[in-house]
Coordinates of C-alpha atoms in Angstrom, one line a residue:
X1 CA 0.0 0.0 0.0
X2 CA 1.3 3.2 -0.8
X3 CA 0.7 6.7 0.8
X4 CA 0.1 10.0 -0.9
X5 CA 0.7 12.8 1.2
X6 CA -1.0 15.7 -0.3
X7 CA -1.7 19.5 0.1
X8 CA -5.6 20.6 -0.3
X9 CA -4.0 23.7 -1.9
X10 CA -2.1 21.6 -4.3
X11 CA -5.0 19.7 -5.8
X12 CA -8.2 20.5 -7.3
X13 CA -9.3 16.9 -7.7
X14 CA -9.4 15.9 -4.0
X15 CA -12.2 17.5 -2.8
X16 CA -14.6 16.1 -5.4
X17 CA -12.6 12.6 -4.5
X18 CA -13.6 12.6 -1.3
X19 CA -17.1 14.0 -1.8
X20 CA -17.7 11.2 -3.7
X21 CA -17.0 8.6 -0.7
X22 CA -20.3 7.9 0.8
X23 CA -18.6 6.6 4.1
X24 CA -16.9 9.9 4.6
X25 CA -18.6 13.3 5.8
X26 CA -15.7 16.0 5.3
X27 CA -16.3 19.6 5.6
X28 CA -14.9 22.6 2.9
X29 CA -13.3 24.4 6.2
X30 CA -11.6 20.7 7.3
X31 CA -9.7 20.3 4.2
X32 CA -8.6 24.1 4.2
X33 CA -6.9 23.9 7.2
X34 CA -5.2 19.9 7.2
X35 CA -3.6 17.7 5.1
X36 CA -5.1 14.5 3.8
X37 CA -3.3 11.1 3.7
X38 CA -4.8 9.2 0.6
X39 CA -4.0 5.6 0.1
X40 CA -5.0 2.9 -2.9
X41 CA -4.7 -1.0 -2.3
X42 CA -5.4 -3.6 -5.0
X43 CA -7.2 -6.7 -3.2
X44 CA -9.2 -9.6 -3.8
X45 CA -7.3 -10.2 -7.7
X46 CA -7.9 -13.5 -8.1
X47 CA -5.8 -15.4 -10.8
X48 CA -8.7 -14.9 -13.5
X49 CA -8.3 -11.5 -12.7
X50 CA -4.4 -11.4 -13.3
X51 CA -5.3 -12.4 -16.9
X52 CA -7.6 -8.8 -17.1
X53 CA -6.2 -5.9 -15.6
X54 CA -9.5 -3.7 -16.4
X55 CA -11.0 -6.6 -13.6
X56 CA -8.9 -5.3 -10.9
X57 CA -10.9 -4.2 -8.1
X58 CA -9.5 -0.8 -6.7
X59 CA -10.7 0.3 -2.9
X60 CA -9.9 3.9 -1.9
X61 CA -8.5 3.8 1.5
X62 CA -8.8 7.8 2.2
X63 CA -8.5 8.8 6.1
X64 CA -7.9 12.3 7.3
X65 CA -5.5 13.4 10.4
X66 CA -5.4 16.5 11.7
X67 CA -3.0 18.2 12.0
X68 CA -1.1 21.9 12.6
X69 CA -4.1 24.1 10.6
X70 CA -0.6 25.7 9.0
X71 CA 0.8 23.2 7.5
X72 CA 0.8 24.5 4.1
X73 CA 2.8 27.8 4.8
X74 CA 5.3 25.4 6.9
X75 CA 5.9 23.4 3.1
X76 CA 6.6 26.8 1.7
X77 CA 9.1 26.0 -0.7
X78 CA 12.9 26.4 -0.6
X79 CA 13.0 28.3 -3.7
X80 CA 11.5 31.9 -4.2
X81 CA 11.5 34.3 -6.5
X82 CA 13.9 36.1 -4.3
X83 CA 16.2 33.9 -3.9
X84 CA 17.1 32.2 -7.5
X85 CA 19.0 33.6 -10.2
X86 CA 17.6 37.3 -10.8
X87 CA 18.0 37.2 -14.4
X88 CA 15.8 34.3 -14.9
X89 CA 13.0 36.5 -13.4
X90 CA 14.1 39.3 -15.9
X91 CA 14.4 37.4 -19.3
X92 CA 11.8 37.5 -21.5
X93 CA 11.3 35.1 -24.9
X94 CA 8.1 37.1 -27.0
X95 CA 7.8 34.2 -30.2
X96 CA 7.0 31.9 -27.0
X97 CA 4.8 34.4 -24.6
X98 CA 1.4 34.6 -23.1
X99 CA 0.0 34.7 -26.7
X100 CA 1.3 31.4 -27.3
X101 CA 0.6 29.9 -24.4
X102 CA -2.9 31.3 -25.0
X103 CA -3.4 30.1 -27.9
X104 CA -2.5 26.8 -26.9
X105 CA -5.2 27.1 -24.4
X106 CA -7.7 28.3 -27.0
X107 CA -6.8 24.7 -29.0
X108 CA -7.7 23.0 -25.9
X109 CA -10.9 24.5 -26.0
X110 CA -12.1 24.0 -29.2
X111 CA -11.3 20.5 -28.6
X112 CA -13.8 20.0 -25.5
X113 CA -16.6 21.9 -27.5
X114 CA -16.2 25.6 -26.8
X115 CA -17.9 27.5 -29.6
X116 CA -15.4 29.9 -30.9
X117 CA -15.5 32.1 -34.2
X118 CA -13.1 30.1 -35.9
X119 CA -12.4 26.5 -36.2
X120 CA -8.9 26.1 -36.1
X121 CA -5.9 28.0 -34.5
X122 CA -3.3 29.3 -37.1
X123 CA 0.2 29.3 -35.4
X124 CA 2.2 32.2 -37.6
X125 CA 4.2 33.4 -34.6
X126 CA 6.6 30.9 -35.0
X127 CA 8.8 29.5 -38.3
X128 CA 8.3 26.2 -37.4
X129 CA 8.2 25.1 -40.8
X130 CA 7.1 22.0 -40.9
X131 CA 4.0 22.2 -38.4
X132 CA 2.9 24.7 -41.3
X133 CA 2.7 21.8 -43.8
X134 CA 6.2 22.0 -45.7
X135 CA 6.7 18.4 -47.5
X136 CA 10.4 17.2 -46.0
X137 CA 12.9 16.7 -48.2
X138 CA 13.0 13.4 -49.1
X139 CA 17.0 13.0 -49.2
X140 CA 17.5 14.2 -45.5
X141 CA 14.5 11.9 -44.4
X142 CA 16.3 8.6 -46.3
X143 CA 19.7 9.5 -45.0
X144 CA 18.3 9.5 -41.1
X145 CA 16.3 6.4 -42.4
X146 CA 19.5 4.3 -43.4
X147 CA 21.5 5.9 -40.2
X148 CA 19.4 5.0 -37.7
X149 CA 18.0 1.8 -39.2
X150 CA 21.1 0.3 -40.6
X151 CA 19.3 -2.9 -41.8
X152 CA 17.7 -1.1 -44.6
X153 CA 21.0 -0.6 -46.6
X154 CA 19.8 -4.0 -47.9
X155 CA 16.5 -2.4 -49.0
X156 CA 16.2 -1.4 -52.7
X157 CA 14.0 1.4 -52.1
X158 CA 17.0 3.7 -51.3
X159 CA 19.0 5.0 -53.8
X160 CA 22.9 4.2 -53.7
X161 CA 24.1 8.2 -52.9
X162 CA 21.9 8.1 -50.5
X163 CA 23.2 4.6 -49.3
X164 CA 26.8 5.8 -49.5
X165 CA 27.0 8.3 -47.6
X166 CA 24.8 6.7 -44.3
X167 CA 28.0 4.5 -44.9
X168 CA 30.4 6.8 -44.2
X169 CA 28.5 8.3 -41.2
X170 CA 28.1 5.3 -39.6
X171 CA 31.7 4.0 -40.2
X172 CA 32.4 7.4 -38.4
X173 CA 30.1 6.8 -35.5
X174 CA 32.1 4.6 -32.5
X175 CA 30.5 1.1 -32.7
X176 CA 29.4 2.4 -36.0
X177 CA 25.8 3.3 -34.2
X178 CA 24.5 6.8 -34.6
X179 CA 23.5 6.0 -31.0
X180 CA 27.2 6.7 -29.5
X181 CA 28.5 9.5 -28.5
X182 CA 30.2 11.6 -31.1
X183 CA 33.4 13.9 -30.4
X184 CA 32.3 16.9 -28.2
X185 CA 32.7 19.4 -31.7
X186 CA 30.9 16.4 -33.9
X187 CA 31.7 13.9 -36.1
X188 CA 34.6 14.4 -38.1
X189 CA 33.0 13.8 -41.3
X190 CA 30.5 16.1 -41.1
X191 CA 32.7 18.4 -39.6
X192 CA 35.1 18.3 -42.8
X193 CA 31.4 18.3 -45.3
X194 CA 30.6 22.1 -43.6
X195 CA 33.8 22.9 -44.3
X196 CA 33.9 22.0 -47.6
X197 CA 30.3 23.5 -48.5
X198 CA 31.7 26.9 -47.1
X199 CA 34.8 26.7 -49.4
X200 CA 32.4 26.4 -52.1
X201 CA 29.8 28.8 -50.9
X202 CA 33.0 31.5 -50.7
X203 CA 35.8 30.2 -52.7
X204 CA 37.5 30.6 -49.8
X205 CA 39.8 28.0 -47.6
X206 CA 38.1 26.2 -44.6
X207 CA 39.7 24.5 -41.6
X208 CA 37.1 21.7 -40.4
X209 CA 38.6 22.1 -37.0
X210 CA 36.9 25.4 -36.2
X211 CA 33.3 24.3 -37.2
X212 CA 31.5 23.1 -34.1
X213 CA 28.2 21.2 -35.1
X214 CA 25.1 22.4 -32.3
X215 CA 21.9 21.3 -31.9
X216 CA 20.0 23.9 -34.0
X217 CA 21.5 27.4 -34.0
X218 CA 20.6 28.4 -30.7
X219 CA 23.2 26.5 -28.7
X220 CA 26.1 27.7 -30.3
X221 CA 25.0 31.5 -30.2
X222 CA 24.5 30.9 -26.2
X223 CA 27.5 29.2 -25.8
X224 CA 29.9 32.3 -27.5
X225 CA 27.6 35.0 -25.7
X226 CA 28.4 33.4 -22.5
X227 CA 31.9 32.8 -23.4
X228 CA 32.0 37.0 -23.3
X229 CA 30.4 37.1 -20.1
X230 CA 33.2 38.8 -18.2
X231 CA 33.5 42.3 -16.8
X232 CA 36.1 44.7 -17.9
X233 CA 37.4 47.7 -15.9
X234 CA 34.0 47.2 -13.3
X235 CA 32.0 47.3 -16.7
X236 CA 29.3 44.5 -17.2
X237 CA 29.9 43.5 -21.4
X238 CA 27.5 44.6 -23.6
X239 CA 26.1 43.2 -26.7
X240 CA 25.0 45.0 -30.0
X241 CA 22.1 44.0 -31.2
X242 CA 19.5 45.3 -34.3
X243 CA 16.5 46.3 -33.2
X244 CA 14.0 44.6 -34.2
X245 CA 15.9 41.3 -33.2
X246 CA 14.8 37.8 -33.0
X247 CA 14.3 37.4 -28.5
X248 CA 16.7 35.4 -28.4
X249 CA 19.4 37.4 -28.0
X250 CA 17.5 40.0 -25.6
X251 CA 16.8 36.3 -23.7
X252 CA 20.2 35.3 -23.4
X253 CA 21.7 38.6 -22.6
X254 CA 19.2 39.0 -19.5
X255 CA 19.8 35.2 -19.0
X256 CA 23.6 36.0 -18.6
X257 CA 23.1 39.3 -16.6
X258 CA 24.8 41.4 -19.7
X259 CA 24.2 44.9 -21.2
X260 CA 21.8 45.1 -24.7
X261 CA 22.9 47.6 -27.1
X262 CA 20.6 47.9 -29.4
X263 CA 20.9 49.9 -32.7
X264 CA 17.9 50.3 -35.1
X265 CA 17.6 49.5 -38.6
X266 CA 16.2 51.9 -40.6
X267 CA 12.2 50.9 -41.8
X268 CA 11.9 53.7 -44.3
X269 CA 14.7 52.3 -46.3
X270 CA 13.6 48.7 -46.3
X271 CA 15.6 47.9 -43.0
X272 CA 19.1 48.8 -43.6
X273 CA 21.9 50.0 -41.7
X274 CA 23.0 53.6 -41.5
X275 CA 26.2 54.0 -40.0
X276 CA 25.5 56.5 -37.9
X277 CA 23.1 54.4 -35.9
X278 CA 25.6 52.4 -34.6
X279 CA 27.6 55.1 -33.8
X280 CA 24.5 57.0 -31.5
X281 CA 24.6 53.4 -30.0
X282 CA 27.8 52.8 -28.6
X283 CA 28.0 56.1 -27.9
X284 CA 24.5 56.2 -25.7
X285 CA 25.9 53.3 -23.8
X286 CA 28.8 55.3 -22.0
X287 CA 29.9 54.3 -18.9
X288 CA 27.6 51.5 -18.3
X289 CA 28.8 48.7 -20.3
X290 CA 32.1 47.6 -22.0
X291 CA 30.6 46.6 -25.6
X292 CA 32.0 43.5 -26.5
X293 CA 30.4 42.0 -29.8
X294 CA 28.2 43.2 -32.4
X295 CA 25.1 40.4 -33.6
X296 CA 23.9 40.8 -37.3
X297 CA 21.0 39.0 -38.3
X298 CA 21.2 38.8 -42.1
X299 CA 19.0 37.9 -43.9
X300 CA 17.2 39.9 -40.9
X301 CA 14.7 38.0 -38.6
X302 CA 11.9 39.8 -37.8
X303 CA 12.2 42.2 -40.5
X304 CA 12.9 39.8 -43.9
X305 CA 15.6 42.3 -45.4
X306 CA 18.9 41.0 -47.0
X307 CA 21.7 43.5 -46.0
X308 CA 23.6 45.0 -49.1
X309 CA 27.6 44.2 -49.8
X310 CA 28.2 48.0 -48.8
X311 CA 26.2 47.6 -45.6
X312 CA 28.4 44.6 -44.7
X313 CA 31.7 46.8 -45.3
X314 CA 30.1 49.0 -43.1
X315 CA 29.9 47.2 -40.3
X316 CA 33.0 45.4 -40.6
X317 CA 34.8 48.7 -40.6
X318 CA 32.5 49.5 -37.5
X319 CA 33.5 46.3 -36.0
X320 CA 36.9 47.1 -36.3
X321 CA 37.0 50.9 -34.6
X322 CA 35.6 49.4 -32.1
X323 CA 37.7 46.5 -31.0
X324 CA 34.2 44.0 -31.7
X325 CA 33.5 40.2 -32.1
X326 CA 31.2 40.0 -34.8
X327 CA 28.5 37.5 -34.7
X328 CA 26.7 36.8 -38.2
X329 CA 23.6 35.2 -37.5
X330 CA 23.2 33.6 -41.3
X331 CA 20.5 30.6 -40.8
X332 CA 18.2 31.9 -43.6
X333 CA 20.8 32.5 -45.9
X334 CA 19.0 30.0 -48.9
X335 CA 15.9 32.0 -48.0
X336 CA 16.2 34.7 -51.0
X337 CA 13.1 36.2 -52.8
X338 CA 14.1 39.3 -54.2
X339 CA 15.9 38.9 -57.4
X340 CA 17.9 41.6 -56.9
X341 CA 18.9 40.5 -53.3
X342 CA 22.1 38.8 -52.5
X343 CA 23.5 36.8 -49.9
X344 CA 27.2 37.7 -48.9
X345 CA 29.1 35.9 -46.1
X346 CA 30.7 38.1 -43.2
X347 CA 33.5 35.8 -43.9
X348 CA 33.6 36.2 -47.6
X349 CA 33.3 40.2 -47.1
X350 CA 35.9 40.7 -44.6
X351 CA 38.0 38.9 -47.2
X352 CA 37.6 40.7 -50.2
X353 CA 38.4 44.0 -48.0
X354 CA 41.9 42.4 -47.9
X355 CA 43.9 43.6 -44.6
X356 CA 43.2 44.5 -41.6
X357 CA 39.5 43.4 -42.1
X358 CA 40.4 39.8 -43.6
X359 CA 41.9 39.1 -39.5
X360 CA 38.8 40.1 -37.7
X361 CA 37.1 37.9 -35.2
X362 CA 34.4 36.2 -36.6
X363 CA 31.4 33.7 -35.8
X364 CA 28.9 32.3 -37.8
X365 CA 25.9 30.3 -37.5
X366 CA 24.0 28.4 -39.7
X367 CA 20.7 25.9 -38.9
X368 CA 19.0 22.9 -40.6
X369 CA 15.7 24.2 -39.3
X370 CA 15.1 27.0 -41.6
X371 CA 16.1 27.2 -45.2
X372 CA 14.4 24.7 -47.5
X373 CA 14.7 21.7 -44.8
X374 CA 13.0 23.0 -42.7
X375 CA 13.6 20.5 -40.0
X376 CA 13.0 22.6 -36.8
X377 CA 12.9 19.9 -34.4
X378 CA 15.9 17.8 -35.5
X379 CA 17.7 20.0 -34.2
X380 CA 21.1 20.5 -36.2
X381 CA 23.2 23.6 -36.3
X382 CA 27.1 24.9 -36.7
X383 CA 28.8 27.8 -36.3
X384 CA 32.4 28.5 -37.8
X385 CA 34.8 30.8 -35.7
X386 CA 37.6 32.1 -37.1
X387 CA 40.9 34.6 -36.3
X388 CA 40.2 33.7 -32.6
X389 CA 43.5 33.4 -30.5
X390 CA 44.3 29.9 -30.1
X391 CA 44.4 30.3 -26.1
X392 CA 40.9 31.2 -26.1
X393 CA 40.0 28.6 -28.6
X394 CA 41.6 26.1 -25.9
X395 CA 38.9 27.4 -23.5
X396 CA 36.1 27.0 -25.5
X397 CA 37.0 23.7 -26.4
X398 CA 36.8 23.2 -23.0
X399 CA 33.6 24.3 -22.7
X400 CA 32.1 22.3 -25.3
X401 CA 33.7 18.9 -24.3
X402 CA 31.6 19.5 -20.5
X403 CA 28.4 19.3 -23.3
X404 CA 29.2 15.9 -24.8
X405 CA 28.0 16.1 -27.9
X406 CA 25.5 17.7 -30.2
X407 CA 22.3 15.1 -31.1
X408 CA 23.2 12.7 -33.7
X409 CA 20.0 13.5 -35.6
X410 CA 21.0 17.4 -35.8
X411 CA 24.4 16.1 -37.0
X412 CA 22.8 13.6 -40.0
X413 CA 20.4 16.6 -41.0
X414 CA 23.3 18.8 -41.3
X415 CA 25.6 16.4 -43.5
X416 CA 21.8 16.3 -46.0
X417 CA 22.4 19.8 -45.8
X418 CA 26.0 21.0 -47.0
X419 CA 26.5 17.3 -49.2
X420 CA 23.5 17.0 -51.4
X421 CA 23.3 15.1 -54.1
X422 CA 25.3 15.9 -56.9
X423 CA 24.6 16.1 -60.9
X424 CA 24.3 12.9 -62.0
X425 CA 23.5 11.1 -58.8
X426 CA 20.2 8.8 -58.8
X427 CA 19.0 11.6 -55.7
X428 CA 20.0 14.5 -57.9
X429 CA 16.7 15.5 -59.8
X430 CA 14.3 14.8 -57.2
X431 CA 15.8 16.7 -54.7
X432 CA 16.5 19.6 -56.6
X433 CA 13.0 19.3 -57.7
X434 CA 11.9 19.4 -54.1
X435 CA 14.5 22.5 -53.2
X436 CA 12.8 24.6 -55.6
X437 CA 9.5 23.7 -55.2
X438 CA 10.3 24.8 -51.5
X439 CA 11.7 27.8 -52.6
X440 CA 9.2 29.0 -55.3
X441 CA 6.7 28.4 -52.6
X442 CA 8.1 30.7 -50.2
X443 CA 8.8 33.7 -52.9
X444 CA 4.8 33.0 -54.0
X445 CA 3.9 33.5 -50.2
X446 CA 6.3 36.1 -49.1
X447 CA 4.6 38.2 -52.7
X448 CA 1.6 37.2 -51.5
X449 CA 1.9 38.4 -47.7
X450 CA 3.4 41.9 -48.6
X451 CA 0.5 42.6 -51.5
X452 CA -2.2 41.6 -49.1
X453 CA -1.3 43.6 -46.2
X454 CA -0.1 46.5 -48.0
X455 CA -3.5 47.0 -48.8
X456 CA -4.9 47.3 -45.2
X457 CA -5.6 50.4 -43.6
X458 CA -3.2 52.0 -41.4
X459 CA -0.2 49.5 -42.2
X460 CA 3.1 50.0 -43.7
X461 CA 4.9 47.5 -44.9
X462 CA 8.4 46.6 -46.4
X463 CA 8.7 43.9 -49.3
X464 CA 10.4 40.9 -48.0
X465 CA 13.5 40.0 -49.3
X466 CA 14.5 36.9 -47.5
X467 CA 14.0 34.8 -44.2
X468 CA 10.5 33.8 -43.4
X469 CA 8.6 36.2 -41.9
X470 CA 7.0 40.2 -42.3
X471 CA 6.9 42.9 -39.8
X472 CA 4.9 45.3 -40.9
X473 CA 4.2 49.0 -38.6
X474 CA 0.5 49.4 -37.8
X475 CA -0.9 53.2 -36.8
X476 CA -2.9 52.0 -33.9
X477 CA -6.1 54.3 -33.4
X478 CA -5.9 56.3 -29.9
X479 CA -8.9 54.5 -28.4
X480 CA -7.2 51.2 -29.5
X481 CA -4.0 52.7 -27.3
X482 CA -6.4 53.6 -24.5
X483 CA -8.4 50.6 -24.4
X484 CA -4.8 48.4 -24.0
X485 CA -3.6 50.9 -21.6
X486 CA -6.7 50.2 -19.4
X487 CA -5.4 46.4 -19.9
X488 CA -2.2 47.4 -18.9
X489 CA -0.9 46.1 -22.0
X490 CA 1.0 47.8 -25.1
X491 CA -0.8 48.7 -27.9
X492 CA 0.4 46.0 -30.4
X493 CA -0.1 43.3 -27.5
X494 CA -3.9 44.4 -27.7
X495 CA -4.0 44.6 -31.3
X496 CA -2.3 41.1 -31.5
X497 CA -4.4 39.8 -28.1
X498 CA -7.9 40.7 -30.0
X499 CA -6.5 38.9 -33.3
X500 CA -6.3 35.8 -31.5
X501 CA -9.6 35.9 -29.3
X502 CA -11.7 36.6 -32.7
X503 CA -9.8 34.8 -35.5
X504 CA -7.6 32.2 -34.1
X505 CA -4.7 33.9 -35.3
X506 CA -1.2 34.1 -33.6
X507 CA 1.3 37.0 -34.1
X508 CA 3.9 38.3 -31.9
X509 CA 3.8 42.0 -30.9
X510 CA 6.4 44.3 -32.2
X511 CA 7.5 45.2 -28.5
X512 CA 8.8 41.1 -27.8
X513 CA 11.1 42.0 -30.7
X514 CA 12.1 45.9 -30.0
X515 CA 10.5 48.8 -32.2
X516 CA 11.4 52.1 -32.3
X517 CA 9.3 54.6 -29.3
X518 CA 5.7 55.2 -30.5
X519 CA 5.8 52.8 -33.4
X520 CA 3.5 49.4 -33.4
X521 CA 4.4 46.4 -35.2
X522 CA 3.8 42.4 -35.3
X523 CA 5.7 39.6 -36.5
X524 CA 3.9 37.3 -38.7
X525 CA 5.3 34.0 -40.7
X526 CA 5.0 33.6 -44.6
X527 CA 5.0 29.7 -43.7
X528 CA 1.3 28.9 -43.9
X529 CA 0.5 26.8 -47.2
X530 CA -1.1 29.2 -50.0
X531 CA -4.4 27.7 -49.4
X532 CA -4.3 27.8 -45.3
X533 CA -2.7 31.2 -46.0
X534 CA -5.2 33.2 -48.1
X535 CA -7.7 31.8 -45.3
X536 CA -5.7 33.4 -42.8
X537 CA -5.4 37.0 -44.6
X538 CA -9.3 36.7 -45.1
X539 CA -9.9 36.5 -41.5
X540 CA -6.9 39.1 -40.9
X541 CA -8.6 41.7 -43.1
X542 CA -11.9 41.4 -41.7
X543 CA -10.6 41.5 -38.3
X544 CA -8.6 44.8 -39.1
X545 CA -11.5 46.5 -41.0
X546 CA -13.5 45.3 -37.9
X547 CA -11.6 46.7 -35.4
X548 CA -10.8 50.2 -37.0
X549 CA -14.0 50.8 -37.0
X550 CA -14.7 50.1 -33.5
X551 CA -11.8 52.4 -32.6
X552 CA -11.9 55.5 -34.9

């Protein structure tokens, strides 16, 4: 028999447990003020009954003791608010907020029978890919097929390129399992594949030993932020970020207890970067922080702009002045819509500017979750870091053997990644087929997107030249702003709230992301399918058109 000890205040469930034991008479004020010991038994289980568990006869065994009537405030817990890290209290992660959480509520509810105005929730704060209906790749999905199921390198239904190179992954792999642990940095393979797809990317040499393969993106940019997190001359380090900026940076710089710097991209000329900004920026910080590294998001997440060659120099030059890590965030870097938008590498930049630029200190990331894979929840990621001095390098290395090892999963999805299948190869034509069906889909969408909501009343928007999302600027009415100040709430957080309680619809406020003062803007994905898509706009435009009106 075994005894539950449990707090009244803890559990909804055990008053209507006990209420419905006839043999029991227990008052509301009684369980208030004491504990209750609950006990189960199985008895009488004959050995017919073995044979059927749903025959098991169950006897609730629930007795009451009183005790102290302040019990519960002597289990207070050991862990406060007060007294745990304070910059887990301070972080904030907006894609992930109380709108998401509420929306997953509102799911819930619809499920049970609630009668809302719409019959399904449409997730677009998040680029989760995938959950949005892209098709996977079928190359990526063979090779983790054949890796973790080695038996079916006898099957016929799997190409030889694709069979090849599970091969050579699992001959890498100890016990040649891709369940063992790899080297802390990653298989070596792979290791020396990213390498080689960024000497072809740049034209530009590659030493596999400074890529470091993470699980998604995310890892490796919190790994080198914290790897910064020291104080220099009584100054806490600061971090340069654009503004808007994808939370997770804001996040981990609370998470870390280090300074934001944020500089703002420039909206009226399709998010770039003047100079000058970053200049006001460092400047503004002063005395209070000792910048350290500047992050560029490129192409940019939240805003979808592709950052010109000239506004790479620009910051490189920047980077320079100011004694700065650079940090290229490059994850969407496939993601290009605008034909005349390019994708340049830091790395390849601060080349071709030839000394002292080509010695800078650089770190780049790059993800299998976005792009035309697509796989978010694999998890796979790397970042390259290069010109670092060789006794930090030693420390970092460090660092990353106390993590083990990246998933193996994330690792396979990035070898499908940078070593496709080449011209020629019996994988070639459908997967490029699939790429740029992928792609094309996205441009189509991302057109789509910036026609419809240019039309709406009261929004701005820029056309979006990469990544997977829009951020358009709304001019919120002034009853709007005084209804969501009497909900203690920003503007955009009640624009965005309303969205969701009437059409299922979830955004993330401008202010999760950063805006410039007295401006109002949301983050939306492009990643809805054209047909779930042009639903979603439908209910978006009567929404807005709806609730103009009630606030003019």
């Amino acid at each position: 028999m075994q005894k539950i000890r449990i707090l009244y205040n803890n559990s909804n469930m055990m008053l209507g447990t006990i209420a419905g034991c006839n043999k029991i008479q227990v008052s509301s004020l009684f369980l208030k003020n004491n504990v209750i010991r609950r006990s189960y038994s199985l008895f009488n289980v004959s050995e017919k009954q073995h044979q059927n568990v749903s025959s098991f006869t169950i006897r609730r065994n629930i007795t009451a003791t009183c005790i102290n009537p302040y019990a519960a405030e002597d289990q207070r817990k050991f862990l406060q608010l007060n007294n745990i890290n304070p910059n887990f209290v301070e972080m904030e992660y907006a894609v992930r907020g109380p709108l998401f959480v509420r929306a997953g509520e509102i799911e819930k509810e619809l499920k049970s029978g609630v009668w809302k105005p719409f019959d399904y929730v449409i997730r677009a704060n998040i680029g989760d890919c995938q959950a949005m209906g892209q098709r996977p790749i079928t190359f990526l999905r063979q090779l983790l097929n054949l890796t973790f199921a080695p038996e079916l390198l006898e099957s016929p239904d799997f190409p030889d390129d694709v069979k090849d190179r599970a091969e050579e992954i699992l001959d890498a792999c100890q016990g040649m399992s891709i369940g063992s642990y790899t080297d802390s940095a990653g298989l070596e393979i792979v290791r020396r594949q990213v390498a080689k797809y960024i000497e072809n990317r740049d034209c530009l040499a590659c030493d596999w030993r400074n890529v470091f393969l993470t699980s998604g993106a995310t890892p490796g940019i919190k790994r080198i932020i914290s790897l910064l997190k020291c104080d220099i001359d009584g100054k806490k380090p600061g971090v340069m970020v654009p503004i808007p900026q994808y939370p997770l940076y804001s996040a981990t710089i609370a998470e870390y207890g280090m300074e934001k710097i944020g500089y703002y991209l420039e909206e009226e000329t399709g998010w770039s970067l003047n100079p000058e900004e970053l200049k006001r920026a460092i400047d503004d910080c002063g005395t209070k922080c000792m910048p350290r590294v500047i992050v560029v998001i490129n192409p940019g997440n939240p805003t979808g702009q592709v950052l010109t060659r000239n506004n790479i120099e620009e910051i490189i030059k920047f980077a320079y002045t100011n004694k700065l890590l650079i940090m290229a965030d490059e994850v969407y870097q496939p993601n290009i819509y605008d034909e005349k938008a390019r994708f340049y590498s830091f790395k390849k930049v601060m080349h071709d500017m030839g000394s002292p630029y080509d010695s800078m200190e650089l770190v780049s990331f790059m993800s299998a979750s976005k792009g035309f894979l697509g796989e978010c929840g694999i998890r796979g990621g790397y970042y390259e870091i290069i010109n670092v001095c060789p006794e930090v390098m030693a420390a970092l290395w460090k660092s990353i053997t106390a993590s083990l090892c990246s998933t193996t999963a994330g690792q396979v999805a990035i070898s499908a990644l940078v070593n496709p299948p080449e011209q020629f190869e019996p994988s070639y034509e459908q997967y490029m087929c699939e790429r740029d069906e992928v792609l094309s889909s996205l441009k189509e969408r991302a057109e789509f997107m910036y026609e419809t909501l240019s039309k709406f009343e009261g929004y701005q928007v820029n056309p979006i030249q990469g990544a997977m999302y829009v951020f358009p600027k709304i001019d919120i009415p002034v009853k709007a702003a005084v209804a969501a100040k009497e909900r203690n709430m920003p503007a955009d957080t009640f624009y965005a709230t309303e969205l969701l309680e009437k059409t299922g619809i979830c955004i993330v406020p401008g202010s999760g992301f950063g805006q410039k003062p007295f401006t109002n803007h949301f983050r939306s994905t492009i990643l809805p399918q054209i047909p779930a898509l042009k639903v979603m706009m439908d209910r978006f435009k009567k929404f807005h058109t709806t609730f103009m009106n009630k606030y003019k």
